[in-house]
mmCIF file with all atom_site columns, C-alpha atoms in Angstrom:
data_model
loop_
_atom_site.group_PDB
_atom_site.id
_atom_site.type_symbol
_atom_site.label_atom_id
_atom_site.label_alt_id
_atom_site.label_comp_id
_atom_site.label_asym_id
_atom_site.label_entity_id
_atom_site.label_seq_id
_atom_site.pdbx_PDB_ins_code
_atom_site.Cartn_x
_atom_site.Cartn_y
_atom_site.Cartn_z
_atom_site.occupancy
_atom_site.B_iso_or_equiv
_atom_site.pdbx_formal_charge
_atom_site.auth_seq_id
_atom_site.auth_comp_id
_atom_site.auth_asym_id
_atom_site.auth_atom_id
_atom_site.pdbx_PDB_model_num
ATOM 1   C CA . UNK A 1 1   ? 0.000   0.000   0.000   1.00 89.00 ? 1   UNK A CA 1
ATOM 2   C CA . UNK A 1 2   ? 2.749   2.451   0.956   1.00 91.00 ? 2   UNK A CA 1
ATOM 3   C CA . UNK A 1 3   ? 4.835   1.806   -2.152  1.00 93.00 ? 3   UNK A CA 1
ATOM 4   C CA . UNK A 1 4   ? 1.800   2.025   -4.417  1.00 93.00 ? 4   UNK A CA 1
ATOM 5   C CA . UNK A 1 5   ? 0.705   5.329   -2.906  1.00 95.00 ? 5   UNK A CA 1
ATOM 6   C CA . UNK A 1 6   ? 4.206   6.788   -3.251  1.00 93.00 ? 6   UNK A CA 1
ATOM 7   C CA . UNK A 1 7   ? 4.419   5.704   -6.904  1.00 95.00 ? 7   UNK A CA 1
ATOM 8   C CA . UNK A 1 8   ? 0.988   7.202   -7.621  1.00 95.00 ? 8   UNK A CA 1
ATOM 9   C CA . UNK A 1 9   ? 1.909   10.422  -5.822  1.00 92.00 ? 9   UNK A CA 1
ATOM 10  C CA . UNK A 1 10  ? 5.152   10.790  -7.758  1.00 92.00 ? 10  UNK A CA 1
ATOM 11  C CA . UNK A 1 11  ? 3.433   9.964   -11.055 1.00 95.00 ? 11  UNK A CA 1
ATOM 12  C CA . UNK A 1 12  ? 0.873   12.680  -10.374 1.00 95.00 ? 12  UNK A CA 1
ATOM 13  C CA . UNK A 1 13  ? 3.733   15.186  -10.233 1.00 91.00 ? 13  UNK A CA 1
ATOM 14  C CA . UNK A 1 14  ? 4.192   14.605  -13.962 1.00 94.00 ? 14  UNK A CA 1
ATOM 15  C CA . UNK A 1 15  ? 0.628   15.818  -14.647 1.00 96.00 ? 15  UNK A CA 1
ATOM 16  C CA . UNK A 1 16  ? 0.129   18.200  -11.739 1.00 90.00 ? 16  UNK A CA 1
ATOM 17  C CA . UNK A 1 17  ? -1.326  20.906  -13.978 1.00 93.00 ? 17  UNK A CA 1
ATOM 18  C CA . UNK A 1 18  ? -4.300  18.725  -14.940 1.00 95.00 ? 18  UNK A CA 1
ATOM 19  C CA . UNK A 1 19  ? -7.644  19.223  -13.190 1.00 96.00 ? 19  UNK A CA 1
ATOM 20  C CA . UNK A 1 20  ? -8.073  16.893  -10.237 1.00 94.00 ? 20  UNK A CA 1
ATOM 21  C CA . UNK A 1 21  ? -4.387  16.126  -9.877  1.00 95.00 ? 21  UNK A CA 1
ATOM 22  C CA . UNK A 1 22  ? -4.193  18.023  -6.577  1.00 94.00 ? 22  UNK A CA 1
ATOM 23  C CA . UNK A 1 23  ? -7.042  15.983  -5.107  1.00 96.00 ? 23  UNK A CA 1
ATOM 24  C CA . UNK A 1 24  ? -5.539  12.731  -6.401  1.00 96.00 ? 24  UNK A CA 1
ATOM 25  C CA . UNK A 1 25  ? -2.139  13.629  -4.962  1.00 95.00 ? 25  UNK A CA 1
ATOM 26  C CA . UNK A 1 26  ? -3.642  14.514  -1.597  1.00 96.00 ? 26  UNK A CA 1
ATOM 27  C CA . UNK A 1 27  ? -5.566  11.225  -1.516  1.00 97.00 ? 27  UNK A CA 1
ATOM 28  C CA . UNK A 1 28  ? -2.324  9.374   -2.282  1.00 97.00 ? 28  UNK A CA 1
ATOM 29  C CA . UNK A 1 29  ? -0.584  11.297  0.527   1.00 97.00 ? 29  UNK A CA 1
ATOM 30  C CA . UNK A 1 30  ? -3.281  10.232  2.996   1.00 98.00 ? 30  UNK A CA 1
ATOM 31  C CA . UNK A 1 31  ? -3.007  6.607   1.881   1.00 97.00 ? 31  UNK A CA 1
ATOM 32  C CA . UNK A 1 32  ? 0.797   6.720   2.099   1.00 97.00 ? 32  UNK A CA 1
ATOM 33  C CA . UNK A 1 33  ? 0.684   8.141   5.629   1.00 98.00 ? 33  UNK A CA 1
ATOM 34  C CA . UNK A 1 34  ? -1.537  5.294   6.821   1.00 98.00 ? 34  UNK A CA 1
ATOM 35  C CA . UNK A 1 35  ? 0.592   2.805   4.884   1.00 97.00 ? 35  UNK A CA 1
ATOM 36  C CA . UNK A 1 36  ? 3.732   4.084   6.604   1.00 97.00 ? 36  UNK A CA 1
ATOM 37  C CA . UNK A 1 37  ? 2.054   3.821   10.002  1.00 97.00 ? 37  UNK A CA 1
ATOM 38  C CA . UNK A 1 38  ? 1.037   0.270   9.084   1.00 96.00 ? 38  UNK A CA 1
ATOM 39  C CA . UNK A 1 39  ? 4.681   -0.557  8.355   1.00 96.00 ? 39  UNK A CA 1
ATOM 40  C CA . UNK A 1 40  ? 5.791   1.011   11.642  1.00 96.00 ? 40  UNK A CA 1
ATOM 41  C CA . UNK A 1 41  ? 3.132   -0.834  13.667  1.00 94.00 ? 41  UNK A CA 1
ATOM 42  C CA . UNK A 1 42  ? 2.524   -4.178  11.980  1.00 91.00 ? 42  UNK A CA 1
ATOM 43  C CA . UNK A 1 43  ? 0.046   -6.583  13.549  1.00 90.00 ? 43  UNK A CA 1
ATOM 44  C CA . UNK A 1 44  ? -1.655  -3.762  15.448  1.00 91.00 ? 44  UNK A CA 1
ATOM 45  C CA . UNK A 1 45  ? -4.831  -3.946  13.425  1.00 93.00 ? 45  UNK A CA 1
ATOM 46  C CA . UNK A 1 46  ? -5.994  -1.134  11.207  1.00 96.00 ? 46  UNK A CA 1
ATOM 47  C CA . UNK A 1 47  ? -7.255  1.435   13.683  1.00 96.00 ? 47  UNK A CA 1
ATOM 48  C CA . UNK A 1 48  ? -3.906  2.483   15.200  1.00 97.00 ? 48  UNK A CA 1
ATOM 49  C CA . UNK A 1 49  ? -2.156  3.003   11.839  1.00 97.00 ? 49  UNK A CA 1
ATOM 50  C CA . UNK A 1 50  ? -5.288  4.653   10.481  1.00 98.00 ? 50  UNK A CA 1
ATOM 51  C CA . UNK A 1 51  ? -5.544  7.170   13.290  1.00 98.00 ? 51  UNK A CA 1
ATOM 52  C CA . UNK A 1 52  ? -1.799  7.847   13.527  1.00 98.00 ? 52  UNK A CA 1
ATOM 53  C CA . UNK A 1 53  ? -1.266  8.110   9.764   1.00 98.00 ? 53  UNK A CA 1
ATOM 54  C CA . UNK A 1 54  ? -4.310  10.272  9.135   1.00 98.00 ? 54  UNK A CA 1
ATOM 55  C CA . UNK A 1 55  ? -3.500  12.415  12.162  1.00 98.00 ? 55  UNK A CA 1
ATOM 56  C CA . UNK A 1 56  ? 0.093   12.928  11.045  1.00 98.00 ? 56  UNK A CA 1
ATOM 57  C CA . UNK A 1 57  ? -0.934  13.854  7.500   1.00 98.00 ? 57  UNK A CA 1
ATOM 58  C CA . UNK A 1 58  ? -3.522  16.283  8.837   1.00 98.00 ? 58  UNK A CA 1
ATOM 59  C CA . UNK A 1 59  ? -0.951  17.787  11.219  1.00 98.00 ? 59  UNK A CA 1
ATOM 60  C CA . UNK A 1 60  ? 1.391   18.400  8.274   1.00 97.00 ? 60  UNK A CA 1
ATOM 61  C CA . UNK A 1 61  ? -1.434  20.175  6.428   1.00 98.00 ? 61  UNK A CA 1
ATOM 62  C CA . UNK A 1 62  ? -2.263  22.293  9.477   1.00 98.00 ? 62  UNK A CA 1
ATOM 63  C CA . UNK A 1 63  ? 1.434   23.138  9.906   1.00 97.00 ? 63  UNK A CA 1
ATOM 64  C CA . UNK A 1 64  ? 1.189   24.907  6.566   1.00 97.00 ? 64  UNK A CA 1
ATOM 65  C CA . UNK A 1 65  ? -0.749  27.620  8.379   1.00 98.00 ? 65  UNK A CA 1
ATOM 66  C CA . UNK A 1 66  ? 2.524   28.579  10.093  1.00 97.00 ? 66  UNK A CA 1
ATOM 67  C CA . UNK A 1 67  ? 4.444   29.225  6.894   1.00 94.00 ? 67  UNK A CA 1
ATOM 68  C CA . UNK A 1 68  ? 7.310   27.001  8.051   1.00 95.00 ? 68  UNK A CA 1
ATOM 69  C CA . UNK A 1 69  ? 6.821   24.370  5.306   1.00 96.00 ? 69  UNK A CA 1
ATOM 70  C CA . UNK A 1 70  ? 6.791   27.106  2.631   1.00 94.00 ? 70  UNK A CA 1
ATOM 71  C CA . UNK A 1 71  ? 9.985   28.616  4.049   1.00 95.00 ? 71  UNK A CA 1
ATOM 72  C CA . UNK A 1 72  ? 11.694  25.216  4.071   1.00 96.00 ? 72  UNK A CA 1
ATOM 73  C CA . UNK A 1 73  ? 10.500  24.504  0.518   1.00 95.00 ? 73  UNK A CA 1
ATOM 74  C CA . UNK A 1 74  ? 11.943  27.835  -0.617  1.00 95.00 ? 74  UNK A CA 1
ATOM 75  C CA . UNK A 1 75  ? 15.390  26.547  0.366   1.00 96.00 ? 75  UNK A CA 1
ATOM 76  C CA . UNK A 1 76  ? 14.881  22.890  -0.611  1.00 96.00 ? 76  UNK A CA 1
ATOM 77  C CA . UNK A 1 77  ? 12.122  22.635  -3.258  1.00 94.00 ? 77  UNK A CA 1
ATOM 78  C CA . UNK A 1 78  ? 11.732  18.852  -2.896  1.00 93.00 ? 78  UNK A CA 1
ATOM 79  C CA . UNK A 1 79  ? 10.518  19.429  0.678   1.00 94.00 ? 79  UNK A CA 1
ATOM 80  C CA . UNK A 1 80  ? 7.238   20.694  -0.762  1.00 92.00 ? 80  UNK A CA 1
ATOM 81  C CA . UNK A 1 81  ? 6.438   17.128  -1.888  1.00 90.00 ? 81  UNK A CA 1
ATOM 82  C CA . UNK A 1 82  ? 6.405   16.056  1.748   1.00 93.00 ? 82  UNK A CA 1
ATOM 83  C CA . UNK A 1 83  ? 5.323   19.194  3.620   1.00 95.00 ? 83  UNK A CA 1
ATOM 84  C CA . UNK A 1 84  ? 3.419   21.184  1.002   1.00 92.00 ? 84  UNK A CA 1
ATOM 85  C CA . UNK A 1 85  ? 3.513   24.947  0.678   1.00 89.00 ? 85  UNK A CA 1
ATOM 86  C CA . UNK A 1 86  ? 0.126   26.441  1.517   1.00 92.00 ? 86  UNK A CA 1
ATOM 87  C CA . UNK A 1 87  ? -2.891  25.406  3.569   1.00 96.00 ? 87  UNK A CA 1
ATOM 88  C CA . UNK A 1 88  ? -6.083  24.330  1.818   1.00 96.00 ? 88  UNK A CA 1
ATOM 89  C CA . UNK A 1 89  ? -9.077  23.245  3.935   1.00 97.00 ? 89  UNK A CA 1
ATOM 90  C CA . UNK A 1 90  ? -10.202 20.934  1.118   1.00 97.00 ? 90  UNK A CA 1
ATOM 91  C CA . UNK A 1 91  ? -6.920  19.063  1.574   1.00 97.00 ? 91  UNK A CA 1
ATOM 92  C CA . UNK A 1 92  ? -7.863  18.248  5.178   1.00 98.00 ? 92  UNK A CA 1
ATOM 93  C CA . UNK A 1 93  ? -11.086 16.602  4.009   1.00 98.00 ? 93  UNK A CA 1
ATOM 94  C CA . UNK A 1 94  ? -9.242  14.805  1.214   1.00 98.00 ? 94  UNK A CA 1
ATOM 95  C CA . UNK A 1 95  ? -6.531  13.554  3.593   1.00 98.00 ? 95  UNK A CA 1
ATOM 96  C CA . UNK A 1 96  ? -9.164  12.160  5.943   1.00 98.00 ? 96  UNK A CA 1
ATOM 97  C CA . UNK A 1 97  ? -10.865 10.448  2.990   1.00 98.00 ? 97  UNK A CA 1
ATOM 98  C CA . UNK A 1 98  ? -7.575  8.920   1.832   1.00 98.00 ? 98  UNK A CA 1
ATOM 99  C CA . UNK A 1 99  ? -6.766  7.844   5.371   1.00 98.00 ? 99  UNK A CA 1
ATOM 100 C CA . UNK A 1 100 ? -10.198 6.251   5.750   1.00 98.00 ? 100 UNK A CA 1
ATOM 101 C CA . UNK A 1 101 ? -9.826  4.312   2.496   1.00 97.00 ? 101 UNK A CA 1
ATOM 102 C CA . UNK A 1 102 ? -6.384  3.090   3.561   1.00 98.00 ? 102 UNK A CA 1
ATOM 103 C CA . UNK A 1 103 ? -7.660  2.122   7.012   1.00 98.00 ? 103 UNK A CA 1
ATOM 104 C CA . UNK A 1 104 ? -10.472 0.062   5.485   1.00 97.00 ? 104 UNK A CA 1
ATOM 105 C CA . UNK A 1 105 ? -7.944  -1.569  3.135   1.00 96.00 ? 105 UNK A CA 1
ATOM 106 C CA . UNK A 1 106 ? -5.695  -2.431  6.090   1.00 95.00 ? 106 UNK A CA 1
ATOM 107 C CA . UNK A 1 107 ? -8.646  -3.817  8.021   1.00 95.00 ? 107 UNK A CA 1
ATOM 108 C CA . UNK A 1 108 ? -9.761  -6.020  5.148   1.00 93.00 ? 108 UNK A CA 1
ATOM 109 C CA . UNK A 1 109 ? -6.196  -7.214  4.574   1.00 86.00 ? 109 UNK A CA 1
ATOM 110 C CA . UNK A 1 110 ? -5.807  -7.999  8.281   1.00 72.00 ? 110 UNK A CA 1
ATOM 111 C CA . UNK A 1 111 ? -9.128  -9.833  8.308   1.00 68.00 ? 111 UNK A CA 1
ATOM 112 C CA . UNK A 1 112 ? -8.144  -11.876 5.252   1.00 62.00 ? 112 UNK A CA 1
ATOM 113 C CA . UNK A 1 113 ? -5.116  -13.245 7.135   1.00 55.00 ? 113 UNK A CA 1
ATOM 114 C CA . UNK A 1 114 ? -7.009  -14.350 10.233  1.00 50.00 ? 114 UNK A CA 1
ATOM 115 C CA . UNK A 1 115 ? -7.390  -18.098 10.753  1.00 54.00 ? 115 UNK A CA 1
ATOM 116 C CA . UNK A 1 116 ? -10.828 -19.231 9.670   1.00 53.00 ? 116 UNK A CA 1
ATOM 117 C CA . UNK A 1 117 ? -11.394 -16.261 7.385   1.00 50.00 ? 117 UNK A CA 1
ATOM 118 C CA . UNK A 1 118 ? -11.197 -15.901 3.654   1.00 52.00 ? 118 UNK A CA 1
ATOM 119 C CA . UNK A 1 119 ? -12.919 -17.651 0.767   1.00 54.00 ? 119 UNK A CA 1
ATOM 120 C CA . UNK A 1 120 ? -12.296 -21.200 2.035   1.00 55.00 ? 120 UNK A CA 1
ATOM 121 C CA . UNK A 1 121 ? -13.523 -20.601 5.586   1.00 53.00 ? 121 UNK A CA 1
ATOM 122 C CA . UNK A 1 122 ? -16.198 -22.966 6.818   1.00 56.00 ? 122 UNK A CA 1
ATOM 123 C CA . UNK A 1 123 ? -19.324 -21.726 8.475   1.00 51.00 ? 123 UNK A CA 1
ATOM 124 C CA . UNK A 1 124 ? -20.167 -23.135 11.882  1.00 48.00 ? 124 UNK A CA 1
ATOM 125 C CA . UNK A 1 125 ? -23.923 -22.876 11.470  1.00 48.00 ? 125 UNK A CA 1
#
């Protein structure tokens, strides 16, 4: 999930002037944040990585209100890929949506690996 989101996010940079690319990139950022949290806390279910990843991504967006990310990006332009440059309230909603999608994906992946789950599981009815 993390690698896929990073690849998508970087690919979007090639077409960032197209309509919708900002939303797609922000969704990928939210997914990547949850994916990274999932890597850092494996076997902790989906909720912890979902909350931590989405919270961290949202905190980065809110930090843009301070101007610090823009100042850092002025010195090192690549920093803007990670920290952004300017606050957009729509990005907060989009990050939460991306984080929610990633959390559901983690939950379904975790559930698929539980003993007695999956397509060959037998019902005890």
